[in-house]
Structure formats: C-alpha cells, structure tokens
Short mmCIF file of C-alpha atoms and ligand atoms in Angstrom, two decimals:
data_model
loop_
_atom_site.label_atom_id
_atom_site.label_comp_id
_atom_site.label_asym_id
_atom_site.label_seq_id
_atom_site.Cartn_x
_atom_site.Cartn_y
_atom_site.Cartn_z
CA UNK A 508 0.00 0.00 0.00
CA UNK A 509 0.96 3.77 -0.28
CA UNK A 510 1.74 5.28 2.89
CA UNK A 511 3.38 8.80 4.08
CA UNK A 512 6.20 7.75 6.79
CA UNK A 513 8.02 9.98 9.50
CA UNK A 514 11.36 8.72 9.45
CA UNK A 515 13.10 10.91 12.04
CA UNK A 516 12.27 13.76 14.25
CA UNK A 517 13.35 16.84 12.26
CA UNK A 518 12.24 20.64 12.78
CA UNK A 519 9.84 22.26 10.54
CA UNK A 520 11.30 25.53 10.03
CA UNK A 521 14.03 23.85 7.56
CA UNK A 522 12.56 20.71 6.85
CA UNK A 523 9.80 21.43 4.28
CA UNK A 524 9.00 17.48 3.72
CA UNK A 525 9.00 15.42 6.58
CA UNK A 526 6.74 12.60 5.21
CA UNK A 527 8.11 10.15 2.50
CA UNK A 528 5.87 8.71 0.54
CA UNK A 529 6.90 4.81 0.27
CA UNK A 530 5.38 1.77 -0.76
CA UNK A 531 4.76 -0.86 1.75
CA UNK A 532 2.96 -3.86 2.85
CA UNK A 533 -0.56 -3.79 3.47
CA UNK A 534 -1.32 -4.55 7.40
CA UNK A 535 -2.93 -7.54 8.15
CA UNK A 536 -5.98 -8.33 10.91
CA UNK A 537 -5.92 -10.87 12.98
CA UNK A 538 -7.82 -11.93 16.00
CA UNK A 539 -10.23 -9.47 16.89
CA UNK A 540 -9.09 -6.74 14.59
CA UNK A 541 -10.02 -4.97 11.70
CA UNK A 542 -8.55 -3.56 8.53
CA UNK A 543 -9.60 -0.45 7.19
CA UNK A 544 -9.58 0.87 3.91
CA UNK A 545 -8.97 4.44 4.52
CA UNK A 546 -11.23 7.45 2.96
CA UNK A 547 -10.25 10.65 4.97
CA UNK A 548 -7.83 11.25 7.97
CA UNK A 549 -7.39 14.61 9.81
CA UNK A 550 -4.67 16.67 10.24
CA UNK A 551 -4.20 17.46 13.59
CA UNK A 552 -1.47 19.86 15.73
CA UNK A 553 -0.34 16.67 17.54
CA UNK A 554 1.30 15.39 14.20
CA UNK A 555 3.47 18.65 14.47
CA UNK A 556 4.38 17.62 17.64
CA UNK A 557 5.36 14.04 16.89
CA UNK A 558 7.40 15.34 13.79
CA UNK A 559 9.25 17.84 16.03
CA UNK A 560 9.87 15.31 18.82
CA UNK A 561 7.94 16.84 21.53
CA UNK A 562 5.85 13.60 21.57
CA UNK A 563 8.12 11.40 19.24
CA UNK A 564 6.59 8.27 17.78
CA UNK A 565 8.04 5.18 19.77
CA UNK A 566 9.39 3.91 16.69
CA UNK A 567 10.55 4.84 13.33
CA UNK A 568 9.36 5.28 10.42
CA UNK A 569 5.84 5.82 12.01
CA UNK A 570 2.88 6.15 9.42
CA UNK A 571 1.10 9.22 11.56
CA UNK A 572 -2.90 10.60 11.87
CA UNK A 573 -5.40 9.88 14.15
CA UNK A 574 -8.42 10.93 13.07
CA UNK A 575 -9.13 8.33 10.23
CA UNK A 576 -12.33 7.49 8.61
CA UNK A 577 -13.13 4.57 5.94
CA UNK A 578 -14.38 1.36 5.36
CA UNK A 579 -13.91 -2.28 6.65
CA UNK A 580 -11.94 -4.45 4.56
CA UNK A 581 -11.49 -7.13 6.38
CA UNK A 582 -11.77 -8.88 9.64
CA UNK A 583 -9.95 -11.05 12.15
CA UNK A 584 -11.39 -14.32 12.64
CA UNK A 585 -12.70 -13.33 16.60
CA UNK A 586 -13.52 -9.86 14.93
CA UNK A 587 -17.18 -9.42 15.47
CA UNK A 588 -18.27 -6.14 15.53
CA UNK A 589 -18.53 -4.96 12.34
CA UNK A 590 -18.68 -6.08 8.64
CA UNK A 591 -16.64 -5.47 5.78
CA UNK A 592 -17.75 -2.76 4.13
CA UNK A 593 -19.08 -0.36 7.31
CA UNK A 594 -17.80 2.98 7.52
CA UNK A 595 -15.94 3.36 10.90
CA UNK A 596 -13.30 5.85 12.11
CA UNK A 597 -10.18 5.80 14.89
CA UNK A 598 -8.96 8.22 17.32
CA UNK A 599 -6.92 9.00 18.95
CA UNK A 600 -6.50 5.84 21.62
CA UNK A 601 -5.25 3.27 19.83
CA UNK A 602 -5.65 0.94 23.05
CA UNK A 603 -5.33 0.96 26.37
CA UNK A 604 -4.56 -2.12 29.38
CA UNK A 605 -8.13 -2.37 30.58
CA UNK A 606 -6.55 -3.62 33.74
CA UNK A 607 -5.24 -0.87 35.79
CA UNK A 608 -6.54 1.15 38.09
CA UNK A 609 -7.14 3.98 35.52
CA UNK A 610 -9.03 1.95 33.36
CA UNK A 611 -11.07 0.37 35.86
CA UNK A 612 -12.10 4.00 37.11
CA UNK A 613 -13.36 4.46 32.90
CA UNK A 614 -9.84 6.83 32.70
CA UNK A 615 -8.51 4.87 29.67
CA UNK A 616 -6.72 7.93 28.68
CA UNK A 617 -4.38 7.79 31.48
CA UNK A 618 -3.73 4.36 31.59
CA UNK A 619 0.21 3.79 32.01
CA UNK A 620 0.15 1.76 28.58
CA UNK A 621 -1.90 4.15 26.58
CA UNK A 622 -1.00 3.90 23.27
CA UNK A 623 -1.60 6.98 20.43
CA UNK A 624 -2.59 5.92 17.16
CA UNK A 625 0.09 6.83 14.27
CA UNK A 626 2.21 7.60 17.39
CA UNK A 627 2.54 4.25 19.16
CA UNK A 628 0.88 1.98 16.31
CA UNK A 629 0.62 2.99 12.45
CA UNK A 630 -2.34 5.47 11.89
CA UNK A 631 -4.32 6.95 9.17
CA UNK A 632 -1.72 8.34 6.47
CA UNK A 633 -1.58 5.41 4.48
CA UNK A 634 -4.07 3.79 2.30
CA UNK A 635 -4.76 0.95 4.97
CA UNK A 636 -4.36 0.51 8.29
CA UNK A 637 -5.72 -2.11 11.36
CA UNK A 638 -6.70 -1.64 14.73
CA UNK A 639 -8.70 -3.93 17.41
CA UNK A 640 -12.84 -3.51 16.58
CA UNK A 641 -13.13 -1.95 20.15
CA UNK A 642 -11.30 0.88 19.45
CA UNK A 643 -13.27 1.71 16.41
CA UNK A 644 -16.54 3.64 15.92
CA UNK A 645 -19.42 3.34 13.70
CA UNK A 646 -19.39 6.65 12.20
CA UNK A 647 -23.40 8.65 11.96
CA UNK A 648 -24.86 8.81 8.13
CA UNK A 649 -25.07 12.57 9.04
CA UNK A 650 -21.97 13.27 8.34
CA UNK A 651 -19.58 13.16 5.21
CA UNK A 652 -16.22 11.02 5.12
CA UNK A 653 -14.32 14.41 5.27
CA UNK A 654 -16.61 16.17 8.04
CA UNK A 655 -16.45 13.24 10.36
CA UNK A 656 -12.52 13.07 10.11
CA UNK A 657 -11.85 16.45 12.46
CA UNK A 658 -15.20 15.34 14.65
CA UNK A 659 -12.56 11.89 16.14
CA UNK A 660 -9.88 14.25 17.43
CA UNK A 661 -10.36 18.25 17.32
CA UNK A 662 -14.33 17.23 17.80
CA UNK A 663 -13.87 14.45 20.69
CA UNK A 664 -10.80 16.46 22.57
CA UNK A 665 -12.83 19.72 22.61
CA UNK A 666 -16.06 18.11 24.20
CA UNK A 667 -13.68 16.59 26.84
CA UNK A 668 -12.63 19.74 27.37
CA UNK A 669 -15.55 21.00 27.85
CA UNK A 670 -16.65 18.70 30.05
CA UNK A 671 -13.39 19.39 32.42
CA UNK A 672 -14.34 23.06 32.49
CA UNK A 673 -17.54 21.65 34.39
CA UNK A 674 -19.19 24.53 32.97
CA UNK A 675 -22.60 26.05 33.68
CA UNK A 676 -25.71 27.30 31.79
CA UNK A 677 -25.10 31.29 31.52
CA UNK A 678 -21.52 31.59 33.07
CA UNK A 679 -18.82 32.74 30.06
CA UNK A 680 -16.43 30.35 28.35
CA UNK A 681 -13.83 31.60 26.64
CA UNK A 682 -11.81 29.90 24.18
CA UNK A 683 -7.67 30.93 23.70
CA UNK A 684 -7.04 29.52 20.08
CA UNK A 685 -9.62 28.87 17.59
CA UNK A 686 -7.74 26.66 15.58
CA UNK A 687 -10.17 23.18 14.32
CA UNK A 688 -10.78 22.32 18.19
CA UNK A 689 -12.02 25.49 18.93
CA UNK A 690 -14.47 26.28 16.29
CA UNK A 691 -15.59 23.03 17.11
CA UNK A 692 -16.05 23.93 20.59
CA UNK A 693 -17.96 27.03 19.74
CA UNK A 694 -20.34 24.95 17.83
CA UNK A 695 -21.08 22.54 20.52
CA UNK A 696 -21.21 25.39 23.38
CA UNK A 697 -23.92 27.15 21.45
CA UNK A 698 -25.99 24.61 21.72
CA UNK A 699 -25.16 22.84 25.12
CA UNK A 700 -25.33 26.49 26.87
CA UNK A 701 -27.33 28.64 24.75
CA UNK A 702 -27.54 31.25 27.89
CA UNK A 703 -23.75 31.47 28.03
CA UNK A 704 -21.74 33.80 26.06
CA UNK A 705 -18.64 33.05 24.26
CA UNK A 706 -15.76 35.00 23.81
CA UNK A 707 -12.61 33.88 21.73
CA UNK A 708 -9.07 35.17 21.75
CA UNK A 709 -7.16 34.31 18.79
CA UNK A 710 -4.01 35.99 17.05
CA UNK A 711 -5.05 36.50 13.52
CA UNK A 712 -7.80 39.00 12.29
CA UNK A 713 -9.02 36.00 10.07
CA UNK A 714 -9.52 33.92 13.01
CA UNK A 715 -11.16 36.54 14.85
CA UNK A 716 -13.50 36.88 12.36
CA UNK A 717 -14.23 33.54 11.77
CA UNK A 718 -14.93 33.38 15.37
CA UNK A 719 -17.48 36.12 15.11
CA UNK A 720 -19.31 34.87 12.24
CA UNK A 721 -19.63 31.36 14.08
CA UNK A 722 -21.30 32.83 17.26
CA UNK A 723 -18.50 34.52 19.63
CA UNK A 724 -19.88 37.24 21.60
CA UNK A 725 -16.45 39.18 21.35
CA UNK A 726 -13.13 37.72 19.31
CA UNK A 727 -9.30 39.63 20.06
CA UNK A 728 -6.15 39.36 20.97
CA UNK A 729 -5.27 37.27 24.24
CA UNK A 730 -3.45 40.76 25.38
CA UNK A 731 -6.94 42.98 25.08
CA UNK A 732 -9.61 43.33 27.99
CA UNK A 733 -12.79 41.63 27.06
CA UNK A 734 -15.69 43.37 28.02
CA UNK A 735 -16.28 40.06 30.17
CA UNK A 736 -14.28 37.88 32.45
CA UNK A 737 -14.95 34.57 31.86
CA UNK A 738 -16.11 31.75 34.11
CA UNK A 739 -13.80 28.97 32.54
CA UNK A 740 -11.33 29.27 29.51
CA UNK A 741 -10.42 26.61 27.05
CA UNK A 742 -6.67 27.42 26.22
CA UNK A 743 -5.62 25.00 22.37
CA UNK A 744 -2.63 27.24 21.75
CA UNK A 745 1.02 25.74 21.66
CA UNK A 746 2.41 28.55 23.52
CA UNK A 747 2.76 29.44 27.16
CA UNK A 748 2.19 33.33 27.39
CA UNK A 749 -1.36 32.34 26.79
CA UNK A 750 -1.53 30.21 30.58
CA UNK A 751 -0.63 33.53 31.85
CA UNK A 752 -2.75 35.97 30.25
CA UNK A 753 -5.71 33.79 30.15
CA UNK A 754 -5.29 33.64 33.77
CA UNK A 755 -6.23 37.46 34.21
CA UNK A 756 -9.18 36.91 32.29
CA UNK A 757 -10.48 34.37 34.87
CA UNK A 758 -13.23 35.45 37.47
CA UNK A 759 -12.92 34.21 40.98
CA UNK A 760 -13.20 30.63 41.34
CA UNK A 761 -13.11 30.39 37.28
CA UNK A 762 -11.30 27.38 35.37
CA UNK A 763 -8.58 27.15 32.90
CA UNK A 764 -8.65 23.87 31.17
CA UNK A 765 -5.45 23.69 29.03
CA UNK A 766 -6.21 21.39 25.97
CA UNK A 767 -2.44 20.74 24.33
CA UNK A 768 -0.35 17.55 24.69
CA UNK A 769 2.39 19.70 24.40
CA UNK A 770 3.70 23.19 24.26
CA UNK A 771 6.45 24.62 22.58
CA UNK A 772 9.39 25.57 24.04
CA UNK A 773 10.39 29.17 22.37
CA UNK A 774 8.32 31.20 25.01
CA UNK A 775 8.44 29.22 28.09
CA UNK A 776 10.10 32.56 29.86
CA UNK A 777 6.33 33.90 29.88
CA UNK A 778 5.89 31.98 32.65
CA UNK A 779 8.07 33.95 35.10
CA UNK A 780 5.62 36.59 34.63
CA UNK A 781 3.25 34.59 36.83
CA UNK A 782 1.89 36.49 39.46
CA UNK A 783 -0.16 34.83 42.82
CA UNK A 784 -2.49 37.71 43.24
CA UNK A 785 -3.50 38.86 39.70
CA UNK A 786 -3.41 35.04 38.18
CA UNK A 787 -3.94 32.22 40.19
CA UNK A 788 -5.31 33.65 43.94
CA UNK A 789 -9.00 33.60 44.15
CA UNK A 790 -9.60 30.01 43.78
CA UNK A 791 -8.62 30.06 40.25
CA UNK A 792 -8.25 26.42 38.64
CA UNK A 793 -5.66 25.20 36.22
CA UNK A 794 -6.40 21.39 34.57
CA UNK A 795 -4.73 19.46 31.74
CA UNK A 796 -6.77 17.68 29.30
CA UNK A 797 -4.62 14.49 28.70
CA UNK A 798 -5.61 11.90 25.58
CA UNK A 799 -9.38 10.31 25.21
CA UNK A 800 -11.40 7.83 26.22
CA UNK A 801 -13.51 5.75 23.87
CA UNK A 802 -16.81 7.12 25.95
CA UNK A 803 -15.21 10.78 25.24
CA UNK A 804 -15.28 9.76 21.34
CA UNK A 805 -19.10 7.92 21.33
CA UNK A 806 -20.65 10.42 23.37
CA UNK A 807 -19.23 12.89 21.08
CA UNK A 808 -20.28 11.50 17.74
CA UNK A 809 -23.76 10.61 18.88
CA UNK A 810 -23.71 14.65 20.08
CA UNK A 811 -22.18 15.92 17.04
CA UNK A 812 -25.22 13.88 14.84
CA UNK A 813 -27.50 15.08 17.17
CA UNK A 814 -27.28 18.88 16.67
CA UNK A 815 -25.80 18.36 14.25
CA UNK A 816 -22.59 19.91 14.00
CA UNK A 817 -20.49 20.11 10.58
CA UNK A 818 -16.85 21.19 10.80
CA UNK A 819 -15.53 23.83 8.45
CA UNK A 820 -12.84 21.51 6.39
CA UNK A 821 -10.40 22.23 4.24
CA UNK A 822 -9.75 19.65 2.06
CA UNK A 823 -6.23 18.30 0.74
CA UNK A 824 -5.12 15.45 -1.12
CA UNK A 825 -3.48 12.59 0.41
CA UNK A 826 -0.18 13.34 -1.59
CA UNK A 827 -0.44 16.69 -0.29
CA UNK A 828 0.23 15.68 3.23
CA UNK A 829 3.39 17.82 3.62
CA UNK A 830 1.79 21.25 2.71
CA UNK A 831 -1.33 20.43 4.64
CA UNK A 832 1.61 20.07 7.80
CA UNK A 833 2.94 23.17 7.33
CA UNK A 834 0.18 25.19 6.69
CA UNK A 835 -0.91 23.76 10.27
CA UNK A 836 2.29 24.80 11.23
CA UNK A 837 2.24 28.44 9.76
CA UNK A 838 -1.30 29.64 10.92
CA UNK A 839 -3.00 29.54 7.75
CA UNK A 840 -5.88 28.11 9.54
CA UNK A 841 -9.63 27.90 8.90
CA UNK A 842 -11.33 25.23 10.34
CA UNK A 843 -10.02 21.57 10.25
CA UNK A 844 -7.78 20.33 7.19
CA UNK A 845 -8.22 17.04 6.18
CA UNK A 846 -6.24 14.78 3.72
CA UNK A 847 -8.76 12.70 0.90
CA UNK A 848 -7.52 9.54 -0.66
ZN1 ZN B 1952 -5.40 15.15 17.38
ZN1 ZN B 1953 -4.82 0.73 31.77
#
C-alpha cells in the first residue's frame, strides 16, 4: 500500500518534507481486529508535535494521523463487531490495558500503557491501516467522510474539554485559540449552553472573524480586555504566554482547562511573569486535558449527529500531506484540514 512515513524527528522551520511517501505492505488483521480501507484522515497539531519530537513516535518510520475514517476491509477471525464494508473511524486511543486502576475507574486515557494511534501503532496516512474492533466507531450517516474526520480528534478532545471546564448554563467560556478544536467547541457550546456567552481570543484577524461569524460574543487578541471575564477558559494554543494571560481573564473561582499535549518551548520565559495575586489567587483552577477515552469519542459523535454539527474543512489530497503540515504549522488556519484519498 501507499503510505506517508516519519522517518526521524526533524524541525519544521528547515525541513519542508517530513513525510516520504513509500510503498509498503498492506497490514494484516488478525484476532479481533479490523482492517480499514482508509477514505479521509485529519490533520491534527499533535502530528506537528510528533514530527518535532515533543511527543516522538516510539518507533521509526511511524505512518502518523489519528483521526481516520473509511471502510472495513477485512476482519480477524474473533472480529465481530462490524462487517466489511461499514464505515468506521479511529482516534486517537489506539488501546489501552483495561486492567489498571485507571481503566477500571473508565480513565482509559491515562492508563500507564496508553498507546496513540500513528504515534505508538501505524495510523491513518496510508491507504490501509488495522486496529482492534473496540477501538473503532461506527461513524453517523449525518456526516460526510471528510466532516467526520476532524469530529474523532479536534471534535472528541474539545467536548472533553468542555466537560473538564464543568461549565454552567449562563456563566462565560472563553476559548484561547480557535484553531479546528475550537471552532468546534464554539459549535457545541452554542448549543449545550445557549444562555452562556462566548468570547474567543485568537491571534489572527481572520480567526477573529471567523470566530465572530460562528457565534462569539467578542473575538481579540489574548493581550486585550474583554468586556467580560470569563467563568472557565479553554486554552488550544502551543504557547505558554497564553496560561498567563488567560489567567487574568479568569473570574474568581473560574477554570482554565489547558487542551495541548504539548507546548512549545520558544516562550516558556512567559511563565516567570506569573503572578499569585492577579493570576492564580481567588480560587482560580488550572487542569490538563490528557488523551481520550472511547466514551469521550461515542458520546461525542452521537452529540455531534445530534445537533448536528459540521466542521468547516479544508480539504487536501493525500499526496499533499506535507503542505497540509505546514500550513498547520504556519497559521494559515480555517477550520479543520483534512487529507482525501
Ligand atoms: Zn489530534
Ligand atoms: Zn490501563
């Protein structure tokens, strides 16, 4: 099969192709998984981090993406679940123990052996790839190949956020980044608290206008005073200075949930700017949102369908990989890019 590879960790600034793409052989399922013939898979900012080696894959080359969507090929011969031919997509948990005490507790995503898929085990950048049935979902007919795609990571993530922020009907959210988990986030708040207001802080005018047109009370610059504090704040940005600033935003007793696997290192000196009285006194809250759970992923979908909510996509194809990286990687963002086979 045709796949796109990451054979080393290399930095994006210099390195304008960091995928190959190489033939190799298909995957094969056995026992209770499946193989999937892939349609669509998402581009998300993890896959900058994995290329950069801020999360590196655990082996090399690594075939990366995580939010895949396509159709059953074939099936394992304890495979059950579905049938060739279903549409069904992957996230990001590629598998988890099921033994440990996380796991028992239904918090899969912080289970010591947590695996990533095209991090851990080969993902969605590629024409095939296999995973066990149980960590794949039946995707809604609501939804297109492409829209579904952004819905398994930037979609799923975001409502776990969300849900973290343990936010109320009228307080204010605000969201720091409106990159494809935010707008997605916007959607979903709209309609979960329709007595809340919204406010977005995001660097470029595009984005801030985007933001605007999608619902979002107010939309500037993390640095500018809102006309509202907010009750809980959603921080998707790669960069520190954000923690800080979004801090000042918070009311008393407000939450910051910071959605990011990682940050990047360049401005990690904003920290020292931290101050106990203006940022974090007053019972302010700071929380990581750390991987997915399956539930995180089927609650999602069924919520998505539901209102429904369509991502914005922007659409590249599969050989196109590399640009569709480092447009990520350079801002040029609207919505939720996706790679079509
Ligand atoms: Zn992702
Ligand atoms: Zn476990």
């Amino acid at each position: 099969m045709k796949a796109l590879i990451l054979e080393k960790i290399c930095d994006l600034l210099y390195e304008k192709s960091p995928l190959a793409l190489v033939e190799v052989d298909d995957p094969v399922a056995v026992g209770a998984e499946i193989l999937i013939k892939i349609s669509c898979c998402g581009v998300c900012h993890t896959e900058l981090d994995e290329i950069e080696g801020r999360t590196p894959p655990s082996e090399f080359p690594m075939i990366l993406g995580h939010q895949v969507v396509g159709y059953v090929d074939a099936t394992g011969e304890n495979a059950s679940r579905f049938k060739k031919g279903d549409r069904v997509g992957v996230a990001w948990i590629f598998s988890a123990c099921g033994n440990c005490e996380f796991c028992r507790k239904g918090m899969e995503n912080l289970c010591p052996e947590f695996r990533g898929t095209g991090r851990d085990a080969g993902g969605g950048y590629a024409e095939y790839m296999k995973v066990h049935e149980k960590f794949a979902y039946a995707i809604p007919e609501t939804f297109s190949d492409a829209e579904a795609a952004p819905l398994l990571c930037a979609g799923a993530i975001g409502y776990r956020s969300l849900k973290l922020t343990e936010l109320q009907q009228g307080e204010t959210l605000a969201l720091a980044g409106f990159g494809a988990s935010g707008h997605l986030v916007l959607k979903m708040s709209r309609h979960l608290f329709p007595d809340s207001k919204i406010i977005v802080f995001a660097r470029s005018e595009e984005e801030q206008a985007f933001a605007k047109t999608l619902g979002a009370v107010w939309s500037g610059n993390v640095t500018d005073v809102p006309p509202y504090k907010a009750d809980a704040i959603i921080d998707t940005t790669p960069v520190w200075s954000t923690i800080v600033e979004s801090l000042r935003h918070l009311k008393p007793s407000g939450r910051l949930v910071i959605n990011a696997i990682r940050k990047e290192d360049k401005d990690k000196s904003a920290m020292l700017n931290l101050n106990y009285q203006d940022h974090l006194w007053m019972e302010k809250e700071i929380k990581s949102v750390a991987n997915i759970t399956r539930y995180d992923v089927e609650e999602f979908l069924a919520l998505a369908a539901n209102i429904p909510i369509k991502p914005e996509v922007e659409i590249y194809p599969f050989v196109k990989a590399n640009h569709a990286l480092l447009d990520l990687k350079h801002k040029h963002v609207k919505g939720a890019k996706v790679l079509r086979f």
